[in-house]
Short mmCIF file of C-alpha atoms and ligand atoms in Angstrom, two decimals:
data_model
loop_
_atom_site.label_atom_id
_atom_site.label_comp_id
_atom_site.label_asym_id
_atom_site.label_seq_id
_atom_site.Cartn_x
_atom_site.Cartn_y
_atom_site.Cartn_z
CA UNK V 282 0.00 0.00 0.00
CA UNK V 283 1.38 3.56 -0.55
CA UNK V 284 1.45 5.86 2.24
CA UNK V 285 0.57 8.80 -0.30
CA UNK V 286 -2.68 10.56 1.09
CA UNK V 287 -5.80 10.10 -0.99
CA UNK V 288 -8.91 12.68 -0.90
CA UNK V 289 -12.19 12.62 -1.40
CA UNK V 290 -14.29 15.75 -1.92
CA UNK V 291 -15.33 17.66 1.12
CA UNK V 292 -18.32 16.93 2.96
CA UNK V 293 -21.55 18.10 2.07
CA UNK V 294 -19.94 18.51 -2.08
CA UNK V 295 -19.94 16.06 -4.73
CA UNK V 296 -18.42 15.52 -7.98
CA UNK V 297 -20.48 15.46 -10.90
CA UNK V 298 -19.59 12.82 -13.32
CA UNK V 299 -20.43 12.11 -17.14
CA UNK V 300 -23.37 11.21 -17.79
CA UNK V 301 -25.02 13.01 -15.04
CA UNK V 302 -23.44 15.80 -15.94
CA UNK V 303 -25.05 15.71 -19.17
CA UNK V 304 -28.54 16.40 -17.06
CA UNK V 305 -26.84 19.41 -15.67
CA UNK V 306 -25.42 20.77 -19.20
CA UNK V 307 -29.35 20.17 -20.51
CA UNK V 308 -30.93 21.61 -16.94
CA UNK V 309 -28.93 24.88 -17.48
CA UNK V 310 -29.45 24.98 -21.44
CA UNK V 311 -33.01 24.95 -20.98
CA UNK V 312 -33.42 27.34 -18.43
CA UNK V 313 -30.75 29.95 -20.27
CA UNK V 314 -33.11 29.27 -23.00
CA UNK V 315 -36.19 30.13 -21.32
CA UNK V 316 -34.68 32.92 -19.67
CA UNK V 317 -33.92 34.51 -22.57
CA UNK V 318 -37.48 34.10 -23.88
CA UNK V 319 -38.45 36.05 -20.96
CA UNK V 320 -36.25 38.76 -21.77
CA UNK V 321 -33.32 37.76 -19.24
CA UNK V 322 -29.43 37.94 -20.04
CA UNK V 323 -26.24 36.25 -18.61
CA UNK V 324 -24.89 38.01 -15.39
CA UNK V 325 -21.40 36.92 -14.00
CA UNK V 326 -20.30 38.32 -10.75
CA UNK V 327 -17.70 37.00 -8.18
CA UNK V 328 -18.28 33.80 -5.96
CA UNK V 329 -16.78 35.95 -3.43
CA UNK V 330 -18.01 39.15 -1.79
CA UNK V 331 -17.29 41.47 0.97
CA UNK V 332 -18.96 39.85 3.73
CA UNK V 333 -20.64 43.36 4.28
CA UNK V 334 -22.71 42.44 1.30
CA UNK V 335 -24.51 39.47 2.91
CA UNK V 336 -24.63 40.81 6.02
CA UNK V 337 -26.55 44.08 4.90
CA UNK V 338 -28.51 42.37 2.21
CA UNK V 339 -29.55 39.18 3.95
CA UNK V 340 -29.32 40.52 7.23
CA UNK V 341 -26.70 39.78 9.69
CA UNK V 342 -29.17 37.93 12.03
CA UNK V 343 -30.13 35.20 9.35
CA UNK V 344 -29.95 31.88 10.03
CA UNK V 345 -27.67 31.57 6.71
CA UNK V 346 -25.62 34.93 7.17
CA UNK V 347 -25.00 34.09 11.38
CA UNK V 348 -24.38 30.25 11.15
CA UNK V 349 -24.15 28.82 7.53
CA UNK V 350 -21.35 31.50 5.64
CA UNK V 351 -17.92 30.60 4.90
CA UNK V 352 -16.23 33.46 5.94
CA UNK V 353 -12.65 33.94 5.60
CA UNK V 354 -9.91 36.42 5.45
CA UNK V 355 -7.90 37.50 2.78
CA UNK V 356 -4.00 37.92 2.34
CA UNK V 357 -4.72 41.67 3.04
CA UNK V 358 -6.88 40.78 5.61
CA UNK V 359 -9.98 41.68 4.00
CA UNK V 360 -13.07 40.21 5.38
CA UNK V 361 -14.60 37.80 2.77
CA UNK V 362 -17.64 35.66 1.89
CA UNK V 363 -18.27 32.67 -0.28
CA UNK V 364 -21.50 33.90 -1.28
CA UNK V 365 -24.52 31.65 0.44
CA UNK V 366 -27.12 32.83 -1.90
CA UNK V 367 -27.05 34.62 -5.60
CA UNK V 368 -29.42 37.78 -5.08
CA UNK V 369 -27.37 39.80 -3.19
CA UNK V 370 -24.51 39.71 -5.61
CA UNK V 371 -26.90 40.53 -8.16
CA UNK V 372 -28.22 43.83 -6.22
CA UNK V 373 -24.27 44.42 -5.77
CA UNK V 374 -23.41 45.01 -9.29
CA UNK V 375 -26.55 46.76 -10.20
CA UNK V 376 -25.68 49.42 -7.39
CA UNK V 377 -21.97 49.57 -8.28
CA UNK V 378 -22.77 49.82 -12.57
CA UNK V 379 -25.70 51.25 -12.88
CA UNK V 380 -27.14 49.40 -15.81
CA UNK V 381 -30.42 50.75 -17.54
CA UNK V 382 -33.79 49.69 -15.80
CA UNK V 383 -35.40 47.64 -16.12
CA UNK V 384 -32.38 45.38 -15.69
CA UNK V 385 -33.24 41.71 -15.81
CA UNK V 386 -30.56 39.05 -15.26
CA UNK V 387 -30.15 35.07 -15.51
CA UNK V 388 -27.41 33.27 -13.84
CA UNK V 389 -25.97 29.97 -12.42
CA UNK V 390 -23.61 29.76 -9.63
CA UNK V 391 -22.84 27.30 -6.64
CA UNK V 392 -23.77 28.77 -3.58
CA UNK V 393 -22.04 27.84 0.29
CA UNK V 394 -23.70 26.89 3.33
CA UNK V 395 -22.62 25.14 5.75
CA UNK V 396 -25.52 23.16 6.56
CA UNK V 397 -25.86 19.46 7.99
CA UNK V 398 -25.51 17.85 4.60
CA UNK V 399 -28.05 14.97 4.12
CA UNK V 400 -30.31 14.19 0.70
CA UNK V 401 -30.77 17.17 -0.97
CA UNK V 402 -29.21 19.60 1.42
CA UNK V 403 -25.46 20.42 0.13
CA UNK V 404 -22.94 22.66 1.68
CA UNK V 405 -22.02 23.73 -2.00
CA UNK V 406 -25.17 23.58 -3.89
CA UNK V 407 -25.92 24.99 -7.46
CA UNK V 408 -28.73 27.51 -8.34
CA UNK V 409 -30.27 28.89 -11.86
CA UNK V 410 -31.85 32.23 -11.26
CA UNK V 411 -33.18 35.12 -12.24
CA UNK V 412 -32.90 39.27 -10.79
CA UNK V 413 -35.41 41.66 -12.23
CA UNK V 414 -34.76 45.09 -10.83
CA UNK V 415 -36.24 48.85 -11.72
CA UNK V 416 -40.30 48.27 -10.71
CA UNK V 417 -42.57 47.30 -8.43
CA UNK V 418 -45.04 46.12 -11.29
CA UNK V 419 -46.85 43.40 -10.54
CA UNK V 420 -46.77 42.28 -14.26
CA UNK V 421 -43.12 41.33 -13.75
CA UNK V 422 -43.75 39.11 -10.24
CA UNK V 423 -46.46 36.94 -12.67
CA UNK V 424 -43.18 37.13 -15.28
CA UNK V 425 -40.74 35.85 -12.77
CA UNK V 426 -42.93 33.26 -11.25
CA UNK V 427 -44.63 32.16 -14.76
CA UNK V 428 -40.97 31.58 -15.90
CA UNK V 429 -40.13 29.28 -12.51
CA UNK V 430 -43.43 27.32 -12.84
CA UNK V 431 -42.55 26.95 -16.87
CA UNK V 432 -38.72 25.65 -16.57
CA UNK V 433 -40.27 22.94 -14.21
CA UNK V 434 -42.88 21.84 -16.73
CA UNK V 435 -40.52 21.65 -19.03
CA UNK V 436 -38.21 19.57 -16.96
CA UNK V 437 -40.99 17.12 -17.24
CA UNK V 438 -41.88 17.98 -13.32
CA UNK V 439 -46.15 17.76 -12.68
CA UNK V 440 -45.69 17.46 -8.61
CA UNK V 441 -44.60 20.94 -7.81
CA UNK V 442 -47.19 23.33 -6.14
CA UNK V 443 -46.17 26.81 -5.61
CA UNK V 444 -47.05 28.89 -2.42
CA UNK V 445 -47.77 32.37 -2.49
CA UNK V 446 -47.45 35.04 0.21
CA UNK V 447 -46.93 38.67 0.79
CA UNK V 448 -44.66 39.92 3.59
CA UNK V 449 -46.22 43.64 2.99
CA UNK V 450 -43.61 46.26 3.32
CA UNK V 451 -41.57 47.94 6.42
CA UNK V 452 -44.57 49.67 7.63
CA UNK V 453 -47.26 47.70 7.34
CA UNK V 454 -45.05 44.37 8.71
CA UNK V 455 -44.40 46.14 11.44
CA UNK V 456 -47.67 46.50 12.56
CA UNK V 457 -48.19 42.78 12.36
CA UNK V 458 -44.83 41.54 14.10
CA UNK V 459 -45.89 43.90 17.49
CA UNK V 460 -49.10 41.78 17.19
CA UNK V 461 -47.73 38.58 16.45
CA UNK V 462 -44.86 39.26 19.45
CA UNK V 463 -48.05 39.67 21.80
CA UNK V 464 -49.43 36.63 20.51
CA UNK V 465 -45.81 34.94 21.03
CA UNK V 466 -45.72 36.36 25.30
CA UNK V 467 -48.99 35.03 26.16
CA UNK V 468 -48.13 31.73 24.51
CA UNK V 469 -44.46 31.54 25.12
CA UNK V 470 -44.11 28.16 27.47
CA UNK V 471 -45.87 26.52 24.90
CA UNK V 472 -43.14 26.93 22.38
CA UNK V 473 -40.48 24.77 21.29
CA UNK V 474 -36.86 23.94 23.05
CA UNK V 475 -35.12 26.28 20.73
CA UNK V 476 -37.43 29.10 20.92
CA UNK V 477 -38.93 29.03 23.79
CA UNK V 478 -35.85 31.31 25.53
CA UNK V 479 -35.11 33.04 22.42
CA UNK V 480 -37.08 34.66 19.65
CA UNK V 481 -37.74 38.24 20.34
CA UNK V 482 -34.90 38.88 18.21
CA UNK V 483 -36.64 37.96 15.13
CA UNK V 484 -40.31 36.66 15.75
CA UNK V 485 -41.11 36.40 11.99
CA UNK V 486 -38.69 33.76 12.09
CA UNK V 487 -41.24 31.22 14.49
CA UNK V 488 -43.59 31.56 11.69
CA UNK V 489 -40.85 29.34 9.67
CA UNK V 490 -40.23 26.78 13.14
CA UNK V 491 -41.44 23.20 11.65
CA UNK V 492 -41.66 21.91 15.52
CA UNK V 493 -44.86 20.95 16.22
CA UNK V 494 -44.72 22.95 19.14
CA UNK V 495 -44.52 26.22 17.28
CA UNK V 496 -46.69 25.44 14.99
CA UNK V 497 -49.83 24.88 17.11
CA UNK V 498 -49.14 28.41 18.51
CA UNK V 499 -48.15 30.61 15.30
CA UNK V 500 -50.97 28.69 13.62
CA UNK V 501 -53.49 30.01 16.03
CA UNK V 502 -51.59 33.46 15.83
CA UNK V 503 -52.50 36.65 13.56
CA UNK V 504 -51.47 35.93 9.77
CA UNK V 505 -49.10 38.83 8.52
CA UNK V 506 -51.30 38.23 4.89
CA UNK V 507 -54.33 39.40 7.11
CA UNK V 508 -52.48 42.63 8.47
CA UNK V 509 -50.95 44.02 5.27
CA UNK V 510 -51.87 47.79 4.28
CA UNK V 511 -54.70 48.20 1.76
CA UNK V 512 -51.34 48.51 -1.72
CA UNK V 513 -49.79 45.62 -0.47
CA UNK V 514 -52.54 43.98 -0.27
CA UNK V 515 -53.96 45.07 -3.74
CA UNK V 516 -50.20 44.28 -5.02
CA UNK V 517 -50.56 40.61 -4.03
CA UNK V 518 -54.47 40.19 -5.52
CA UNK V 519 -53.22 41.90 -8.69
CA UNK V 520 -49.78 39.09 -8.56
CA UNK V 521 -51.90 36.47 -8.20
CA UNK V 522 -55.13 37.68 -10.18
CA UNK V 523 -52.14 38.00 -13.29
CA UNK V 524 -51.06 34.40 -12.61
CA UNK V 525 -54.70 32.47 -12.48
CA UNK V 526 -55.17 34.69 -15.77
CA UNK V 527 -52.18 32.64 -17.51
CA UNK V 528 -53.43 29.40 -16.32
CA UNK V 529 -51.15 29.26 -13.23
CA UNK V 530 -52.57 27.99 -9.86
CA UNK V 531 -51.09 29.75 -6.44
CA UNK V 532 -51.80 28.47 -3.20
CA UNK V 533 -51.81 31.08 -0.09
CA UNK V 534 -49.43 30.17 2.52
CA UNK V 535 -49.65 32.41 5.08
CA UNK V 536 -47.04 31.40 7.15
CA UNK V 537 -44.28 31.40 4.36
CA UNK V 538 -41.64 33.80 5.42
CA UNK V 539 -38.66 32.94 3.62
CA UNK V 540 -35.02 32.74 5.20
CA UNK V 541 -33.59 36.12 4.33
CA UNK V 542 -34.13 39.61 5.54
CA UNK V 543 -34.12 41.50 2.56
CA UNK V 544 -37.68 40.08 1.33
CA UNK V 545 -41.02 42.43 0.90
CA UNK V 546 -43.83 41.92 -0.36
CA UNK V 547 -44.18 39.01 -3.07
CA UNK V 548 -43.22 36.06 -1.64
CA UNK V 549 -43.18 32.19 -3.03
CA UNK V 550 -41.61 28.64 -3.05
CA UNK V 551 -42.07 25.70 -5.18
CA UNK V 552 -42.78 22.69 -3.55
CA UNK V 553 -42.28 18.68 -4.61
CA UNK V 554 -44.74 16.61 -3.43
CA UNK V 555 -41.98 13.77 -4.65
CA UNK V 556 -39.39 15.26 -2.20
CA UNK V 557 -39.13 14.06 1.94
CA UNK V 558 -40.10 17.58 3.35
CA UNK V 559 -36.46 18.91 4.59
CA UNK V 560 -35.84 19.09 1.21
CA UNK V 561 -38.94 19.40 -0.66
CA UNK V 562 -38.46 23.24 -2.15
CA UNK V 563 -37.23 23.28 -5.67
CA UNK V 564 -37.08 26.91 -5.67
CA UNK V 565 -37.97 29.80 -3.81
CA UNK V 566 -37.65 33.76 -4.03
CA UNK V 567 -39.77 37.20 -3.99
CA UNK V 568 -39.91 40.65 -4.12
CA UNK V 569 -36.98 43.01 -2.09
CA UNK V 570 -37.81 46.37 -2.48
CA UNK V 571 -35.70 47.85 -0.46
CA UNK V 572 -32.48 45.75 -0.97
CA UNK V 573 -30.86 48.12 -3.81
CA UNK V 574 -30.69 50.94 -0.93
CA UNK V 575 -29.57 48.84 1.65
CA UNK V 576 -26.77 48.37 -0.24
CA UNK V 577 -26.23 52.07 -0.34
CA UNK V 578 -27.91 52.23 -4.28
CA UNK V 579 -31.06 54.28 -4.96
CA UNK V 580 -34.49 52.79 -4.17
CA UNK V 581 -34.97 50.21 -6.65
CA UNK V 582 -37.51 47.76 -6.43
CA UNK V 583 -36.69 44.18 -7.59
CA UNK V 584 -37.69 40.68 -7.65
CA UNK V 585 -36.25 36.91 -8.48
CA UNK V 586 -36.25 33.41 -7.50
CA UNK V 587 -33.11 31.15 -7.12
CA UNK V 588 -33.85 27.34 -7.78
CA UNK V 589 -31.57 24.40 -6.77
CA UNK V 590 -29.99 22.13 -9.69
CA UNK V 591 -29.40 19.38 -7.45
CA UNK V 592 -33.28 19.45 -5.87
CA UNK V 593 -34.57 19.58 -9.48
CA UNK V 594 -32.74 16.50 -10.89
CA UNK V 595 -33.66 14.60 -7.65
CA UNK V 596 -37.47 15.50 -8.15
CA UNK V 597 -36.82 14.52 -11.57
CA UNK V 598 -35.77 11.00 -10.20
CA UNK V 599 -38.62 10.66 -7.83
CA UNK V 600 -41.43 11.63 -10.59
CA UNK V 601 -39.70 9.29 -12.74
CA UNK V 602 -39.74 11.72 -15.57
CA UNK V 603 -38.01 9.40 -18.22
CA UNK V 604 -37.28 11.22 -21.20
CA UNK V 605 -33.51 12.80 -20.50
CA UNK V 606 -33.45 16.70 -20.84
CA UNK V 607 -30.53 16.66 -23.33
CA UNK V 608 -29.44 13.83 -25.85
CA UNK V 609 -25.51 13.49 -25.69
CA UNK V 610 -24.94 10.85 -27.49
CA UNK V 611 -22.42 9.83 -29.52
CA UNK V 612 -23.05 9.38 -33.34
CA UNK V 613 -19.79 8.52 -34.79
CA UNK V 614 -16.92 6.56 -33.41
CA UNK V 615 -13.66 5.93 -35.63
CA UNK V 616 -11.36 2.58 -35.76
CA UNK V 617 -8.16 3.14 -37.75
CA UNK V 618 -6.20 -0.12 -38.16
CA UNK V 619 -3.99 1.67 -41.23
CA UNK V 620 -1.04 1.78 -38.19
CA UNK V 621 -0.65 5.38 -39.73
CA UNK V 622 -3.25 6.76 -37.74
CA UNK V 623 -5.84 7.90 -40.64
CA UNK V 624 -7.69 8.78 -38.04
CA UNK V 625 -6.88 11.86 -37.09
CA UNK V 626 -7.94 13.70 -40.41
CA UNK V 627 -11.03 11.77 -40.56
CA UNK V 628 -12.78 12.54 -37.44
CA UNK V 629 -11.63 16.37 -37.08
CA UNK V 630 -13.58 16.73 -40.99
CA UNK V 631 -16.85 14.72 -39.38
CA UNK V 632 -16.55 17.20 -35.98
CA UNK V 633 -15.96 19.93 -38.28
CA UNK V 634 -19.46 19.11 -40.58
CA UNK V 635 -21.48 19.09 -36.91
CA UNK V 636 -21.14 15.21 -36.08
CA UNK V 637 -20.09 14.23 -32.29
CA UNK V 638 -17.03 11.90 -32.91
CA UNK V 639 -14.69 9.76 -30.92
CA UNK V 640 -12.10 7.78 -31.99
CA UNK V 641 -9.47 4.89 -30.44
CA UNK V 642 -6.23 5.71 -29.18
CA UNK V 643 -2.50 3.79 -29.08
CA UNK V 644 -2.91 2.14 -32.53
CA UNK V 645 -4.74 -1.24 -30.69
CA UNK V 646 -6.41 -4.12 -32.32
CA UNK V 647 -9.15 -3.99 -34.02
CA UNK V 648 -10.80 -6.18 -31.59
CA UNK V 649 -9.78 -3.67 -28.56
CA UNK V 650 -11.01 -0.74 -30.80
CA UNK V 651 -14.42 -2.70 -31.41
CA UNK V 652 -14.94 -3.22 -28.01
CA UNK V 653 -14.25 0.69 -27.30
CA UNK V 654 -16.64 1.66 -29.81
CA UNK V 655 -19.41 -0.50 -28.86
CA UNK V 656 -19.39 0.78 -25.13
CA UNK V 657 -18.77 4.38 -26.14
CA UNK V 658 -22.64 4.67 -27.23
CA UNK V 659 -22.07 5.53 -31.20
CA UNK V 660 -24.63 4.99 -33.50
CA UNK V 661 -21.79 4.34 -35.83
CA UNK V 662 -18.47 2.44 -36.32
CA UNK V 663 -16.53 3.71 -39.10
CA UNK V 664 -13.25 1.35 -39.79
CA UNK V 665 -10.41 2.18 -41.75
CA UNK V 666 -8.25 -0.52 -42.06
CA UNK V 667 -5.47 -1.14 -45.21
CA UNK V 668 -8.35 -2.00 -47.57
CA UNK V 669 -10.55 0.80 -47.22
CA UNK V 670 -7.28 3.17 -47.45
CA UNK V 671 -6.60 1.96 -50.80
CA UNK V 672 -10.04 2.23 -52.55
CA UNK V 673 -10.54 5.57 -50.43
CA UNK V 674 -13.79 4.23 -48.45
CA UNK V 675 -14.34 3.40 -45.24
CA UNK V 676 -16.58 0.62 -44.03
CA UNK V 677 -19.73 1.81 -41.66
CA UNK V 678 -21.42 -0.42 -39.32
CA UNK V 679 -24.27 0.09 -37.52
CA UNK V 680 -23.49 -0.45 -33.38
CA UNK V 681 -27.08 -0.47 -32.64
CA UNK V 682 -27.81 -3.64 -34.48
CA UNK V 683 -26.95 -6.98 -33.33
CA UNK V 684 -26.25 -8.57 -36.62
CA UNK V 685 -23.01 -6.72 -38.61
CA UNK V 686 -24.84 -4.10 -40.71
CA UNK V 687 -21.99 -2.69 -42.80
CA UNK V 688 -21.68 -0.94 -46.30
CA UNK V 689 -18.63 0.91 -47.97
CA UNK V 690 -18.81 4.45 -48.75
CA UNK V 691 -16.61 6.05 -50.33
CA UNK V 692 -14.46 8.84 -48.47
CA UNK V 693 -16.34 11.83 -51.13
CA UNK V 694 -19.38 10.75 -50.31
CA UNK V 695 -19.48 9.86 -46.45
CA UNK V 696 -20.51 13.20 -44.72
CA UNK V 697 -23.99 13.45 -47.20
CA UNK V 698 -24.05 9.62 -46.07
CA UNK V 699 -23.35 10.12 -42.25
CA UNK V 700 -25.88 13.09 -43.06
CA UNK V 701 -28.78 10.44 -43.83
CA UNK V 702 -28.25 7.63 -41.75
CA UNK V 703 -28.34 9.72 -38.62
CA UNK V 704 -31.59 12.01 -40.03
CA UNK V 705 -28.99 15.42 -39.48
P1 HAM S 123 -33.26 29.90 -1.15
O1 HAM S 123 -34.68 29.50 -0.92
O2 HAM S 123 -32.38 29.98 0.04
O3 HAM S 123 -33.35 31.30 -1.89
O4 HAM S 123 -32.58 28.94 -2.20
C1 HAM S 123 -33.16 28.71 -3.46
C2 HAM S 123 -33.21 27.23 -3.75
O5 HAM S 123 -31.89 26.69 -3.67
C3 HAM S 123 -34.01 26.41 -2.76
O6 HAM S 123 -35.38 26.43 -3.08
C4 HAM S 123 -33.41 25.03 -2.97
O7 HAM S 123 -33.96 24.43 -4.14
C5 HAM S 123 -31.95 25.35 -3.24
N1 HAM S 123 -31.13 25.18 -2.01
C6 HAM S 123 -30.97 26.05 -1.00
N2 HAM S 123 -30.12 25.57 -0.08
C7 HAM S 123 -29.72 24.35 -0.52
C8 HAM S 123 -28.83 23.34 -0.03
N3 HAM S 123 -28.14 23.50 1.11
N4 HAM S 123 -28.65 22.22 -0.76
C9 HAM S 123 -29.32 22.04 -1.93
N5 HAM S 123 -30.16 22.97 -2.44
C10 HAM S 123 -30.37 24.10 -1.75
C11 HAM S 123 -32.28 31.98 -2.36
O8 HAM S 123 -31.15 31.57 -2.37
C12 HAM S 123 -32.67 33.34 -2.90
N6 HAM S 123 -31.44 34.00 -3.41
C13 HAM S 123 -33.71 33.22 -3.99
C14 HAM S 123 -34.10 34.53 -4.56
C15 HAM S 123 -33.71 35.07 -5.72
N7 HAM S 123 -34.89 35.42 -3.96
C16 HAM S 123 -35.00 36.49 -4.73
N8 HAM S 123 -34.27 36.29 -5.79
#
């Protein structure tokens, strides 16, 4: 045995192999196309940030932001964050540049938390998402959600419910959180271990408690959906009014109050019905209206959802959704027994008229190339061996036959032939 060390990935990440990869390279295709439907283009900004920029934009008092962030220090001693999350990034650059409004941005990124990985729950997970920033109109909350609850149709998902709320704005949530904290004294005892000592600090957060201790008090509690001021309240009708109008079915959930403290009004999460409950939300996001000047910017209103890759392929496994979401296949796969490697100008005129070629390596056997080319997935073989060199053919055999299909084409002819027999 050697003594030199061997590593795995850390806990909480995993590697992402071939083919599963090819689920993610489809996943993110279709959702960049989609995106871009909806009028949404590519934004690339750091995986790290000044840890000032989660603090202020998710608030420093988060769950994610207080016990989940990687924070580190720099050479210079600069303060640093892997970023938990994509939005506030987003908000960032729009502050810093300036870009025209309405700005409305796609991206994919891993995010870092460092949760108690199990099924589902990663300490580097992956997110597509989208930022729409520059109004409040409730047209664009039906666009951002219509586009969330159309990527997962397309994915082939049917068990995903979406839940609606509204978290109103400063002044009208406050209102609602002194009533709720009443409700929260005169029921305190019966709360759960965690909270029962602590949650004056952020009561809005009990609302979220899955014990079923807190639940059987919030539940009885005042609903912050009930207590939002008369625009707020007409905001959400209109939101959801715009998304029964486009077919789109919302379910109220009035204790949804999402993880981060930059969110007003517009609230929502997507929900598997295929997925164990701890991690059953396939994506989540909402309105934050005020996040733009929290991070020193002008008032900007702006909205967005984040969804996890990993979540959405595992739903996908759980529905059983067979079809795959992109076709990698192989179509052509090259054995050269010339010794001369014939090869190599062969396959890079086949890559270079569209086809998706591979080819054997080290000048085997034919045998050892057969057997390559039969597990590599090809439609086709094409084999170049002395013969075919001289008459300036090559002989192609179909892999996905069991009996040996072949025919000799000549070299002049074989991409308009390749062309046919694979219907490109
Ligand atoms: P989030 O709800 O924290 O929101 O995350 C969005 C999605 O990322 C979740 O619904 C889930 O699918 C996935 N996710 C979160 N944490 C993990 C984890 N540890 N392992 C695997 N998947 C996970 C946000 O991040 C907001 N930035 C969304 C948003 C965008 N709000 C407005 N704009």
């Amino acid at each position: 045995m050697s003594d030199t060390p061997t590593f795995s990935a850390p806990i909480g990440t995993r590697d992402v192999l071939p083919p599963e990869s090819a689920q993610w390279e489809g996943l993110v295709a279709l959702f960049a196309t989609l995106a871009h439907r909806y009028g949404f283009s590519l934004i690339l900004s750091p995986m790290f940030e000044d840890v000032g920029v989660f603090h202020r934009g998710i608030g420093e008092e988060s769950e994610v932001a207080s016990k989940e962030m990687y924070v580190f220090e720099d050479r210079a001693g600069r303060r640093l964050a892997l970023r938990p999350e994509g939005t506030a990034s987003v908000v960032r650059a729009f502050v810093q540049h300036h870009p025209l409004s309405p700005f409305k941005a796609w991206y994919v990124t891993p995010a870092f938390r460092y949760e108690r990985p199990q099924a589902g729950r990663y300490r580097q997970h992956h997110q597509v998402g989208v930022e729409a920033l520059g109004t409040d109109d409730p047209a664009l909350d039906v666009e951002v959600i219509s586009l969330a609850a159309r990527f997962y149709a397309a994915l082939g998902l049917r068990r995903v419910r979406l839940l609606i709320n509204s978290m109103g704005h400063d002044e009208c949530r406050g209102d609602y959180v002194r009533l709720l904290v009443e409700h929260l004294r005169a029921h305190q005892s019966e709360l759960c271990d965690e909270h029962r000592e602590v949650w004056e600090k952020n009561p809005l957060r009990l609302l979220d408690c899955k014990k079923d201790a807190c639940v059987a008090v919030t539940s009885r509690g005042p609903m912050l959906i009930d207590h939002v001021c008369e625009a707020c309240r007409s905001h959400f009708e209109t939101v959801r009014g715009g998304l029964e109008s486009i077919g789109i079915a919302s379910e109220i959930a009035p204790r949804l109050v999402r993880g981060f403290d930059y969110y007003t009004r517009t609230t929502f999460e997507f929900i598997s019905d295929a997925l164990g409950t701890a991690q059953n939300a396939v994506g989540g996001g909402g309105r934050y209206d005020k996040l733009a000047e929290q991070l020193g910017g002008d008032p900007t209103s702006g909205i967005g959802f984040g969804s996890g890759i990993e979540r959405l392929l595992l739903a996908r496994v759980a529905e059983e959704v067979a079809e795959t979401i992109l076709e990698r296949g192989l179509d052509v796969f090259v054995v050269d027994t010339t010794g001369h490697d014939r090869a190599t100008g062969v396959v890079d005129e086949l890559r270079g008229a569209g086809f998706a070629v591979e080819r054997a390596y080290d000048q085997r056997s034919m045998k050892a190339q057969m057997k390559v080319a039969d597990r590599s997935g090809a439609r086709l073989a094409l084999l170049i061996g002395a013969r075919e060199e001289q008459s300036a053919t090559v002989t192609v055999r179909d892999l996905r036959t069991s009996g040996v299909e072949q025919d000799s084409v000549s070299l002049e002819s074989l991409i308009a032939d390749l062309g046919r027999r694979l219907g490109k």
